[in-house]
PDB file of C-alpha atoms in Angstrom:
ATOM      1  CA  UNK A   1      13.015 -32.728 -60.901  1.00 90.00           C
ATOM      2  CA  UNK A   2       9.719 -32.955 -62.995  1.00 96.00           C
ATOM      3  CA  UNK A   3       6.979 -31.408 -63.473  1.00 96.00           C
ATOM      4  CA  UNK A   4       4.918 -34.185 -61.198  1.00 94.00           C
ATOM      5  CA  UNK A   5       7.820 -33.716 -58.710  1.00 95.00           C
ATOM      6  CA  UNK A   6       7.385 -30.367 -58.312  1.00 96.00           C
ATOM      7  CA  UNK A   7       4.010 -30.033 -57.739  1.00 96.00           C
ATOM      8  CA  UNK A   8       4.290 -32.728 -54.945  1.00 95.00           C
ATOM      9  CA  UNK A   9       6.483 -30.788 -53.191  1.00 96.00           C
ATOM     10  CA  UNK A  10       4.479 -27.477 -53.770  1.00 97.00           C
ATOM     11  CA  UNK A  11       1.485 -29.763 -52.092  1.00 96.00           C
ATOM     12  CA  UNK A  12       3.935 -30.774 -49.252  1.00 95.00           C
ATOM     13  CA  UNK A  13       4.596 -26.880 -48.490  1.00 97.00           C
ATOM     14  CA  UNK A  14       1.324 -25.858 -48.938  1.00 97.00           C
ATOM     15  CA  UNK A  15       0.461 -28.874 -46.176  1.00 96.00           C
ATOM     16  CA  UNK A  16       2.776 -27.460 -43.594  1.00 96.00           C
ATOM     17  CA  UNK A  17       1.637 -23.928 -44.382  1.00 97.00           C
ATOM     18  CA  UNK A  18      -1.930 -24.732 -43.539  1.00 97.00           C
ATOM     19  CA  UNK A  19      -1.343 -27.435 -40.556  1.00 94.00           C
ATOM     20  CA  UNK A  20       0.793 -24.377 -39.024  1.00 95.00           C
ATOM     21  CA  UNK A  21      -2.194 -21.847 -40.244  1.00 97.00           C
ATOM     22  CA  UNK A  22      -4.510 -24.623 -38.568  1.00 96.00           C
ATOM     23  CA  UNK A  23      -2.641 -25.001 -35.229  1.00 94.00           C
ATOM     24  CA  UNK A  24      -2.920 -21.336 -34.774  1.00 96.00           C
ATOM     25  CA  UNK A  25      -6.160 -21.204 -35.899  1.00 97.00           C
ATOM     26  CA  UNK A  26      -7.177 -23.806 -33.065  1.00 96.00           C
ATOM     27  CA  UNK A  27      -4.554 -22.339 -30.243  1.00 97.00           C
ATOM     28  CA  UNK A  28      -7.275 -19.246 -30.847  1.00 96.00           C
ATOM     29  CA  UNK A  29     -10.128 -21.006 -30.345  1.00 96.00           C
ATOM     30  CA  UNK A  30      -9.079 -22.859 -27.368  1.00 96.00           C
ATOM     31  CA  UNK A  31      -8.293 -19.790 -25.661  1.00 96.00           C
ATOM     32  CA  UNK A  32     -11.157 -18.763 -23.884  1.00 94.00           C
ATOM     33  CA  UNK A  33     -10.665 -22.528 -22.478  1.00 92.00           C
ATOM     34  CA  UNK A  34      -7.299 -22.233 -21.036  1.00 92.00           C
ATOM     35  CA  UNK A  35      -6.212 -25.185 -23.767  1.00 95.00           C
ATOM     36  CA  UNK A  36      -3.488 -25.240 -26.863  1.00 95.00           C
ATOM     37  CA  UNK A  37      -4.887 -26.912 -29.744  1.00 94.00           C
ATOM     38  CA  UNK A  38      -1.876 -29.513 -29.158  1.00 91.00           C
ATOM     39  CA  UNK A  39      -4.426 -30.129 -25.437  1.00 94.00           C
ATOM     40  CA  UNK A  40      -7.481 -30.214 -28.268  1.00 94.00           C
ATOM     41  CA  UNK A  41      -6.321 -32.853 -30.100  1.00 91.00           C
ATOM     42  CA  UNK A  42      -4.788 -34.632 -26.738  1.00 92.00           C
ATOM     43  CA  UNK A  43      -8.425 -34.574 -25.034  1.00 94.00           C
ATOM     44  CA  UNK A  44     -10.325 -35.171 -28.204  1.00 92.00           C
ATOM     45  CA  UNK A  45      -8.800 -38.425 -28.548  1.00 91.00           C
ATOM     46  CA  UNK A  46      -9.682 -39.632 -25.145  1.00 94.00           C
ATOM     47  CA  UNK A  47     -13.047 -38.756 -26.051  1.00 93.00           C
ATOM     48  CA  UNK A  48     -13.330 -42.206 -27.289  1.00 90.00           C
ATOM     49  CA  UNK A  49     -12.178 -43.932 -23.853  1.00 93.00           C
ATOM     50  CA  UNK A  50      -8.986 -43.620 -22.029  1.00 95.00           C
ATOM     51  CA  UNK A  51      -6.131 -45.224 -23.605  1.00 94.00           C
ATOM     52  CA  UNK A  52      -2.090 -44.853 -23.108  1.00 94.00           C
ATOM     53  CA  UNK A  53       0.151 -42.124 -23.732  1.00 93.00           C
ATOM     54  CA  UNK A  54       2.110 -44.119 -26.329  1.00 92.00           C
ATOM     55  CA  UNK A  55      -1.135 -45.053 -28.176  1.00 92.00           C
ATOM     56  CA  UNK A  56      -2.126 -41.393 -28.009  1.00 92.00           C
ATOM     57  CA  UNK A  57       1.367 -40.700 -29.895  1.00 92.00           C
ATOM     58  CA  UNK A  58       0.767 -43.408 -32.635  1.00 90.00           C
ATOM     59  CA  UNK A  59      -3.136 -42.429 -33.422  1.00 87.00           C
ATOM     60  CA  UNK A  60      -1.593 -38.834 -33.998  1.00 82.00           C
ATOM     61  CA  UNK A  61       1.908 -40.431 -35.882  1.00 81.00           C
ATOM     62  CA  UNK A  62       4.156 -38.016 -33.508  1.00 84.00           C
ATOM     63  CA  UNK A  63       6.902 -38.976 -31.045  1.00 88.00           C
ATOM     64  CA  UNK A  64       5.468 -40.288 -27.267  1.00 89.00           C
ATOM     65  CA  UNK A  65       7.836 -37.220 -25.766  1.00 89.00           C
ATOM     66  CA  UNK A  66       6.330 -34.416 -27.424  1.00 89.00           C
ATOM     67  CA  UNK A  67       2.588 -36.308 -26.707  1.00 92.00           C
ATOM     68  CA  UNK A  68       3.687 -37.037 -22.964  1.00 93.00           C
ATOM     69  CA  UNK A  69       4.944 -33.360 -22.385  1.00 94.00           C
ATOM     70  CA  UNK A  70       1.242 -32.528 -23.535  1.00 94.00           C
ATOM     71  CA  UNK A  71      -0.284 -35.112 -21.329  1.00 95.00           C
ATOM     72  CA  UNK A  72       2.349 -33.620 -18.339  1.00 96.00           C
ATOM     73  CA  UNK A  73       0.503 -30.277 -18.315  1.00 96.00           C
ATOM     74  CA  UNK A  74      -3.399 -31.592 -18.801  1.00 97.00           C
ATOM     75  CA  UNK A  75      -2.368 -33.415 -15.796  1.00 96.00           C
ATOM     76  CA  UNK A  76      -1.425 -30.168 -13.794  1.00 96.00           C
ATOM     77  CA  UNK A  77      -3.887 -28.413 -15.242  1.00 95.00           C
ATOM     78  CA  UNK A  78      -6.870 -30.648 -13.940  1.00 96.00           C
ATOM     79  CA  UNK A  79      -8.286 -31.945 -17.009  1.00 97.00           C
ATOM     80  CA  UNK A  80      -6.771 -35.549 -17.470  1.00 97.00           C
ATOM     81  CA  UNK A  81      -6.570 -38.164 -14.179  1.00 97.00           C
ATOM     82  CA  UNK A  82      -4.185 -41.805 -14.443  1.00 95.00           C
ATOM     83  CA  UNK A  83      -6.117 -45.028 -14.135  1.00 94.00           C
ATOM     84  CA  UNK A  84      -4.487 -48.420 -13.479  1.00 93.00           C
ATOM     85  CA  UNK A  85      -3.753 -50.190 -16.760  1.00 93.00           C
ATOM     86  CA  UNK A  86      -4.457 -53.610 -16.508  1.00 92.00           C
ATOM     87  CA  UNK A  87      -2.835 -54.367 -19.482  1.00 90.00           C
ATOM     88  CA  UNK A  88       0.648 -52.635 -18.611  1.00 88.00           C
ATOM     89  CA  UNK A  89       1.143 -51.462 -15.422  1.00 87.00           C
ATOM     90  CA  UNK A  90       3.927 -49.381 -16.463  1.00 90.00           C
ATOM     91  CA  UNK A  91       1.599 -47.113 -18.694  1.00 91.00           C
ATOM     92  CA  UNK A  92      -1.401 -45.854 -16.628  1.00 94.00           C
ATOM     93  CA  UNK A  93      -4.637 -45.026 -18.904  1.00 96.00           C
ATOM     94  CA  UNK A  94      -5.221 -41.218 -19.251  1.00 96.00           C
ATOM     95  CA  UNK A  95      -8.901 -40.320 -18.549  1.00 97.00           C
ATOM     96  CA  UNK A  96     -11.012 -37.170 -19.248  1.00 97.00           C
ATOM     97  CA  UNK A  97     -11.926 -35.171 -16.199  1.00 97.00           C
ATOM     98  CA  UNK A  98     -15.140 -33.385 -15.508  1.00 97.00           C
ATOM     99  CA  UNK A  99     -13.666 -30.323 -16.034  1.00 96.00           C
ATOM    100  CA  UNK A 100     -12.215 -31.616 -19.906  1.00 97.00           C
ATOM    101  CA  UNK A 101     -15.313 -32.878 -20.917  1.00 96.00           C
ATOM    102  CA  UNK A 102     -17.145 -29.258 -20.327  1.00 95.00           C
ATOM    103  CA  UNK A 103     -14.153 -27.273 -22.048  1.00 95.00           C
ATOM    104  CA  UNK A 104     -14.752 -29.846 -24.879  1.00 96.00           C
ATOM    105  CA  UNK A 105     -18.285 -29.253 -25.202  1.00 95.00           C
ATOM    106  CA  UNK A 106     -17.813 -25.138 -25.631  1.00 94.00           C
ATOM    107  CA  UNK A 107     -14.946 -25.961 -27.775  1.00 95.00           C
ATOM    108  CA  UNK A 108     -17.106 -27.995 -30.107  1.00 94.00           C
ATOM    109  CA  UNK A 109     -19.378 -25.597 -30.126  1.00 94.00           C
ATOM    110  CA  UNK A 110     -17.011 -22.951 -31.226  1.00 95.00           C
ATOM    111  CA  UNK A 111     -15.339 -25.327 -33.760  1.00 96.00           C
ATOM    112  CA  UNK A 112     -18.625 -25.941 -35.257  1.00 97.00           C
ATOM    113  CA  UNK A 113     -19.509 -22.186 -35.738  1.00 97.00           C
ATOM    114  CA  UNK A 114     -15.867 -22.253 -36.856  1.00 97.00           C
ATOM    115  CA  UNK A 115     -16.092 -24.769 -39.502  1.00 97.00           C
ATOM    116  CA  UNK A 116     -19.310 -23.854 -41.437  1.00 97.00           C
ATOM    117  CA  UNK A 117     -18.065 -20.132 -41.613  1.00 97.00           C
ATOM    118  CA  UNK A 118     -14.559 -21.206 -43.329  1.00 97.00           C
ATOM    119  CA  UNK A 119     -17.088 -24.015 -45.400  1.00 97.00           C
ATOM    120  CA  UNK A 120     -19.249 -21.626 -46.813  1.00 97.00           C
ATOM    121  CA  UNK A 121     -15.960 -20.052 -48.818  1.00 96.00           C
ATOM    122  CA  UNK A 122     -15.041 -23.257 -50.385  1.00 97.00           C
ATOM    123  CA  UNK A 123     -16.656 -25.258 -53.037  1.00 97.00           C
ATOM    124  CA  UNK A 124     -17.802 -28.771 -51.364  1.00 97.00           C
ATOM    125  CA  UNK A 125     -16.294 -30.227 -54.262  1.00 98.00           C
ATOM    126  CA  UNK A 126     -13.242 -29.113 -53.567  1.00 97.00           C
ATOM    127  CA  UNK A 127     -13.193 -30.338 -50.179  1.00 97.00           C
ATOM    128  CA  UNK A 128     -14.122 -33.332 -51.254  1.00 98.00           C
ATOM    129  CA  UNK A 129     -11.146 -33.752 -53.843  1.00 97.00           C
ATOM    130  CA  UNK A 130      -8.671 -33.069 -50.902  1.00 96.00           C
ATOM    131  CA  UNK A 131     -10.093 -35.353 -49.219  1.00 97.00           C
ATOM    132  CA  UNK A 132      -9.545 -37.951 -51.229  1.00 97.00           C
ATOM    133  CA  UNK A 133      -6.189 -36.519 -52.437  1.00 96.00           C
ATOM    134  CA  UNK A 134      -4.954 -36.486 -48.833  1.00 95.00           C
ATOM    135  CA  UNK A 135      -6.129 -40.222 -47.797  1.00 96.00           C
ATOM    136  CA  UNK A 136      -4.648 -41.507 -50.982  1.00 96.00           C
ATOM    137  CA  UNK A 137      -0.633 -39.125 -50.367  1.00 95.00           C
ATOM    138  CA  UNK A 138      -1.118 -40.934 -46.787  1.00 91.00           C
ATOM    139  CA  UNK A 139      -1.771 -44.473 -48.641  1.00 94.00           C
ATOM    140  CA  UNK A 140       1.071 -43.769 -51.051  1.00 94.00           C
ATOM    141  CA  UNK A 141       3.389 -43.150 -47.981  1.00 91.00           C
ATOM    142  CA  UNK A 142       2.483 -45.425 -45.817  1.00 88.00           C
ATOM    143  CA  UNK A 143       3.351 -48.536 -48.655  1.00 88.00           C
ATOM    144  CA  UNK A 144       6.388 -50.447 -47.818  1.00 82.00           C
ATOM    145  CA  UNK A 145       9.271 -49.213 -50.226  1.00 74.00           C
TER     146      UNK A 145
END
């Protein structure tokens, strides 16, 4: 393997390490809200409008199963409602509830306070090289082969 090589992959497992150190990070702060941060990302996509399960899935790039088993328990839990799809009966549109939309605004709060405590340890430079580092690995791999 190279040199190049190598560092990819130590970028890979550094990814995973911090998108698991992330999900945690987010399961914490959803807490107090009776949410997961898998529910976070769920409702802050509908935030937008309601849309489809499967569409949910694909905006996130994860299987529908895993995103409908999320969808499953906002459902119990009160804080998404089906709609009629007029464009596919089959797939109902998922909808915020009342009750979502206030647990959203506390957790943006919170995420906000969250965000410019971890920012003020990093170098906005830095950030902004990831940034661009990340979009471009996610070009690179989404280029047909």
């Amino acid at each position: 393997m190279t040199r190049r090589a190598e560092r990819l992959t130590q970028l890979v497992n550094d990814v995973f390490l911090t998108n698991g150190t992330l999900l945690a990070t987010g399961d914490a702060l959803t807490a107090p809200d009776g949410l997961t941060a898998a529910q976070w990302l769920v409702l802050g996509f509908l935030e937008d409008g309601p849309t489809t399960a499967a569409d949910l899935a694909r905006r996130r790039g994860l299987r529908r199963q895993s995103v409908q088993e999320t969808v499953n328990r906002l459902l119990r839990n009160g804080m998404l409602t089906r709609a009629p799809n007029p464009a596919d009966a089959r797939a109902p549109l998922l909808e915020l509830t009342p009750v979502a939309r206030s647990a959203l605004r506390d957790l943006g709060a919170r995420q906000a306070r969250w965000a410019d405590d971890v920012a003020s340890g990093l170098s906005p430079e830095d950030v902004e090289v990831t940034l661009r580092t990340l979009a471009a690995l996610r070009a690179r791999l989404t280029e047909p082969t």
